[in-house]
Short mmCIF file of C-alpha atoms in Angstrom, two decimals:
data_model
loop_
_atom_site.label_atom_id
_atom_site.label_comp_id
_atom_site.label_asym_id
_atom_site.label_seq_id
_atom_site.Cartn_x
_atom_site.Cartn_y
_atom_site.Cartn_z
CA UNK A 256 -103.73 -15.92 22.78
CA UNK A 257 -104.61 -19.52 22.37
CA UNK A 258 -104.20 -22.32 19.93
CA UNK A 259 -100.91 -23.79 18.85
CA UNK A 260 -99.15 -20.37 19.00
CA UNK A 261 -99.73 -19.99 22.71
CA UNK A 262 -96.59 -18.81 24.61
CA UNK A 263 -95.75 -20.86 27.64
CA UNK A 264 -93.28 -20.05 30.40
CA UNK A 265 -91.11 -16.90 30.76
CA UNK A 266 -88.78 -17.38 27.70
CA UNK A 267 -89.50 -15.75 24.43
CA UNK A 268 -88.56 -17.47 21.16
CA UNK A 269 -85.80 -15.85 19.02
CA UNK A 270 -87.42 -14.34 16.01
CA UNK A 271 -84.26 -14.11 13.84
CA UNK A 272 -80.94 -15.98 13.24
CA UNK A 273 -77.87 -14.98 15.36
CA UNK A 274 -75.23 -12.83 13.67
CA UNK A 275 -72.43 -15.44 13.60
CA UNK A 276 -70.98 -14.15 10.33
CA UNK A 277 -70.37 -10.68 11.83
CA UNK A 278 -68.50 -12.15 14.77
CA UNK A 279 -66.31 -14.21 12.46
CA UNK A 280 -65.31 -11.12 10.50
CA UNK A 281 -64.46 -9.21 13.69
CA UNK A 282 -62.32 -12.10 14.98
CA UNK A 283 -60.46 -12.32 11.63
CA UNK A 284 -59.66 -8.60 11.56
CA UNK A 285 -58.50 -8.70 15.17
CA UNK A 286 -56.19 -11.64 14.44
CA UNK A 287 -54.62 -9.85 11.48
CA UNK A 288 -54.01 -6.73 13.58
CA UNK A 289 -52.40 -8.76 16.38
CA UNK A 290 -50.13 -10.58 13.93
CA UNK A 291 -49.13 -7.33 12.24
CA UNK A 292 -48.26 -5.63 15.54
CA UNK A 293 -46.30 -8.68 16.65
CA UNK A 294 -44.32 -8.81 13.41
CA UNK A 295 -43.48 -5.09 13.60
CA UNK A 296 -42.32 -5.49 17.18
CA UNK A 297 -40.10 -8.42 16.17
CA UNK A 298 -38.44 -6.33 13.44
CA UNK A 299 -37.77 -3.55 15.92
CA UNK A 300 -36.10 -5.98 18.31
CA UNK A 301 -33.93 -7.31 15.47
CA UNK A 302 -32.83 -3.76 14.61
CA UNK A 303 -31.95 -3.10 18.26
CA UNK A 304 -29.78 -6.19 18.60
CA UNK A 305 -28.09 -5.91 15.18
CA UNK A 306 -27.36 -2.18 15.39
CA UNK A 307 -29.75 -0.95 12.72
CA UNK A 308 -30.28 -1.58 9.04
CA UNK A 309 -27.25 0.41 7.82
CA UNK A 310 -24.71 -1.50 9.89
CA UNK A 311 -26.29 -4.82 9.11
CA UNK A 312 -26.12 -4.03 5.41
CA UNK A 313 -22.50 -2.95 5.70
CA UNK A 314 -21.61 -6.19 7.45
CA UNK A 315 -23.39 -8.18 4.80
CA UNK A 316 -22.02 -6.69 1.59
CA UNK A 317 -18.79 -5.10 2.87
CA UNK A 318 -19.28 -1.94 0.80
CA UNK A 319 -18.69 0.52 3.65
CA UNK A 320 -15.67 -1.18 5.22
CA UNK A 321 -12.35 -2.17 3.73
CA UNK A 322 -8.65 -1.46 3.49
CA UNK A 323 -7.49 1.67 1.72
CA UNK A 324 -3.95 2.06 0.43
CA UNK A 325 -2.64 5.56 -0.04
CA UNK A 326 0.74 6.87 -1.06
CA UNK A 327 2.32 9.08 1.54
CA UNK A 328 5.21 11.39 0.80
CA UNK A 329 8.62 9.99 1.68
CA UNK A 330 10.33 11.53 4.69
CA UNK A 331 12.69 14.37 3.80
CA UNK A 332 16.25 13.17 3.15
CA UNK A 333 19.57 14.93 2.67
CA UNK A 334 19.79 16.35 -0.86
CA UNK A 335 22.09 14.30 -3.09
CA UNK A 336 25.11 16.03 -4.65
CA UNK A 337 25.31 16.66 -8.37
CA UNK A 338 27.92 14.64 -10.34
CA UNK A 339 29.84 17.86 -11.11
CA UNK A 340 30.51 18.31 -7.38
CA UNK A 341 31.89 14.78 -6.90
CA UNK A 342 35.60 14.10 -7.40
CA UNK A 343 36.30 10.50 -8.41
CA UNK A 344 39.68 8.74 -8.29
CA UNK A 345 39.63 5.90 -10.85
CA UNK A 346 41.95 3.02 -9.92
CA UNK A 347 42.57 -0.23 -11.79
CA UNK A 348 42.88 -3.36 -9.64
CA UNK A 349 42.95 -5.78 -12.59
CA UNK A 350 45.73 -7.07 -14.87
CA UNK A 351 44.12 -5.40 -17.88
CA UNK A 352 45.81 -2.20 -18.90
CA UNK A 353 44.08 1.04 -19.89
CA UNK A 354 40.84 0.46 -17.96
CA UNK A 355 41.37 3.30 -15.50
CA UNK A 356 41.90 6.01 -18.16
CA UNK A 357 39.07 4.77 -20.38
CA UNK A 358 36.65 4.68 -17.44
CA UNK A 359 37.77 8.09 -16.17
CA UNK A 360 37.21 9.66 -19.60
CA UNK A 361 33.65 8.29 -19.70
CA UNK A 362 32.86 9.53 -16.19
CA UNK A 363 34.17 12.97 -17.16
CA UNK A 364 31.77 13.03 -20.12
CA UNK A 365 28.93 12.29 -17.71
CA UNK A 366 29.76 15.31 -15.56
CA UNK A 367 31.95 13.89 -12.78
CA UNK A 368 35.19 15.58 -11.72
CA UNK A 369 38.21 13.31 -12.11
CA UNK A 370 41.00 13.12 -9.56
CA UNK A 371 43.77 10.51 -9.63
CA UNK A 372 43.86 7.92 -12.41
CA UNK A 373 46.13 4.84 -12.22
CA UNK A 374 46.64 1.48 -10.59
CA UNK A 375 45.06 0.49 -7.29
CA UNK A 376 47.13 0.41 -4.12
CA UNK A 377 48.58 -2.86 -2.88
CA UNK A 378 45.67 -3.18 -0.44
CA UNK A 379 43.23 -3.70 -3.34
CA UNK A 380 45.42 -4.62 -6.34
CA UNK A 381 44.18 -7.91 -7.87
CA UNK A 382 41.92 -8.42 -4.82
CA UNK A 383 38.61 -7.02 -6.11
CA UNK A 384 36.70 -9.90 -7.68
CA UNK A 385 33.44 -8.12 -8.48
CA UNK A 386 32.75 -5.36 -10.96
CA UNK A 387 34.23 -2.72 -8.72
CA UNK A 388 34.58 -1.18 -5.30
CA UNK A 389 33.41 2.30 -4.34
CA UNK A 390 35.34 3.84 -1.45
CA UNK A 391 34.80 7.10 0.41
CA UNK A 392 34.66 8.85 3.79
CA UNK A 393 31.84 8.08 6.21
CA UNK A 394 29.87 11.13 5.03
CA UNK A 395 29.81 9.77 1.46
CA UNK A 396 27.75 6.66 2.33
CA UNK A 397 24.40 8.39 1.75
CA UNK A 398 25.61 11.12 -0.62
CA UNK A 399 28.44 10.67 -3.14
CA UNK A 400 28.62 6.87 -3.18
CA UNK A 401 24.94 6.29 -4.21
CA UNK A 402 25.34 8.85 -7.01
CA UNK A 403 28.53 7.19 -8.27
CA UNK A 404 26.84 3.81 -7.86
CA UNK A 405 24.34 4.68 -10.60
CA UNK A 406 27.24 4.47 -13.07
CA UNK A 407 28.39 1.02 -11.97
CA UNK A 408 25.45 -1.04 -10.60
CA UNK A 409 26.47 -3.98 -8.43
CA UNK A 410 29.68 -2.38 -7.20
CA UNK A 411 30.39 -2.80 -3.49
CA UNK A 412 30.27 0.36 -1.37
CA UNK A 413 32.58 0.84 1.55
CA UNK A 414 33.57 3.76 3.79
CA UNK A 415 36.77 4.47 5.70
CA UNK A 416 36.35 6.32 8.99
CA UNK A 417 39.87 7.73 8.98
CA UNK A 418 39.67 8.97 5.41
CA UNK A 419 40.17 12.69 4.83
CA UNK A 420 38.58 14.88 2.19
CA UNK A 421 35.40 14.39 0.14
CA UNK A 422 36.82 12.56 -2.92
CA UNK A 423 35.71 8.98 -3.58
CA UNK A 424 37.45 6.07 -5.32
CA UNK A 425 36.18 3.78 -8.05
CA UNK A 426 38.37 0.69 -7.91
CA UNK A 427 37.86 -1.45 -11.03
CA UNK A 428 37.54 -5.16 -10.27
CA UNK A 429 38.02 -8.37 -12.23
CA UNK A 430 34.31 -8.58 -13.11
CA UNK A 431 34.27 -5.14 -14.72
CA UNK A 432 33.23 -4.89 -18.38
CA UNK A 433 32.00 -1.33 -18.77
CA UNK A 434 30.03 1.37 -17.02
CA UNK A 435 26.24 1.31 -17.19
CA UNK A 436 24.75 2.67 -20.41
CA UNK A 437 24.37 6.42 -20.10
CA UNK A 438 20.59 6.28 -20.55
CA UNK A 439 20.23 3.65 -17.83
CA UNK A 440 22.55 5.59 -15.53
CA UNK A 441 20.60 8.81 -16.07
CA UNK A 442 17.30 7.08 -15.26
CA UNK A 443 18.80 5.54 -12.13
CA UNK A 444 20.12 8.94 -11.07
CA UNK A 445 16.70 10.56 -11.59
CA UNK A 446 14.97 7.83 -9.60
CA UNK A 447 17.54 8.20 -6.83
CA UNK A 448 16.93 11.94 -6.62
CA UNK A 449 13.11 11.63 -6.63
CA UNK A 450 12.13 8.41 -4.83
CA UNK A 451 8.54 7.21 -5.09
CA UNK A 452 6.22 7.84 -2.10
CA UNK A 453 5.95 4.92 0.29
CA UNK A 454 2.47 3.33 0.35
CA UNK A 455 0.53 3.32 3.62
CA UNK A 456 -2.38 1.07 4.47
CA UNK A 457 -5.44 2.33 6.38
CA UNK A 458 -8.16 0.00 7.60
CA UNK A 459 -11.75 1.23 7.64
CA UNK A 460 -14.44 0.60 10.30
#
């Protein structure tokens, strides 16, 4: 061929435009895929080092861990005696007359057995400054004395190792006014016989 369209040399002219737009699309898609894979891998590494989503959530909101308080039954204790099985000696250590008999009569109405009634011995006469003194043998410390103590709250409790028998003494002191109200004494006796369970604390996680 001749004229101005004559081909010279060994290179042929490109007859159409290069496909640059197609390459740009391919590069964009590839970049998105790489970023997605990288992000997924990062999340997996985070899960590995934090122990997983469940534990991380528990550490964040504290809903799975905490302190639980439960009531556990109280350890078994020796059964307390009934008032009708307790013999009480009522002794007056004050200068006021008639207190021993009046108090003994009230205790009898409440079910206690009454032993001796009269003035206190020289050891305690006019020497008890509080409301009263409850005396008994060593075995009465956790049995008869607590039961009798429901009738006169605040009275001192004391045992005598050499004491014989099971009877206990109620020695009326200078601070004595009267026995506890019967309703209050009955409630105290019921609570003493059925103590509330002791709470125990258990930590979660």
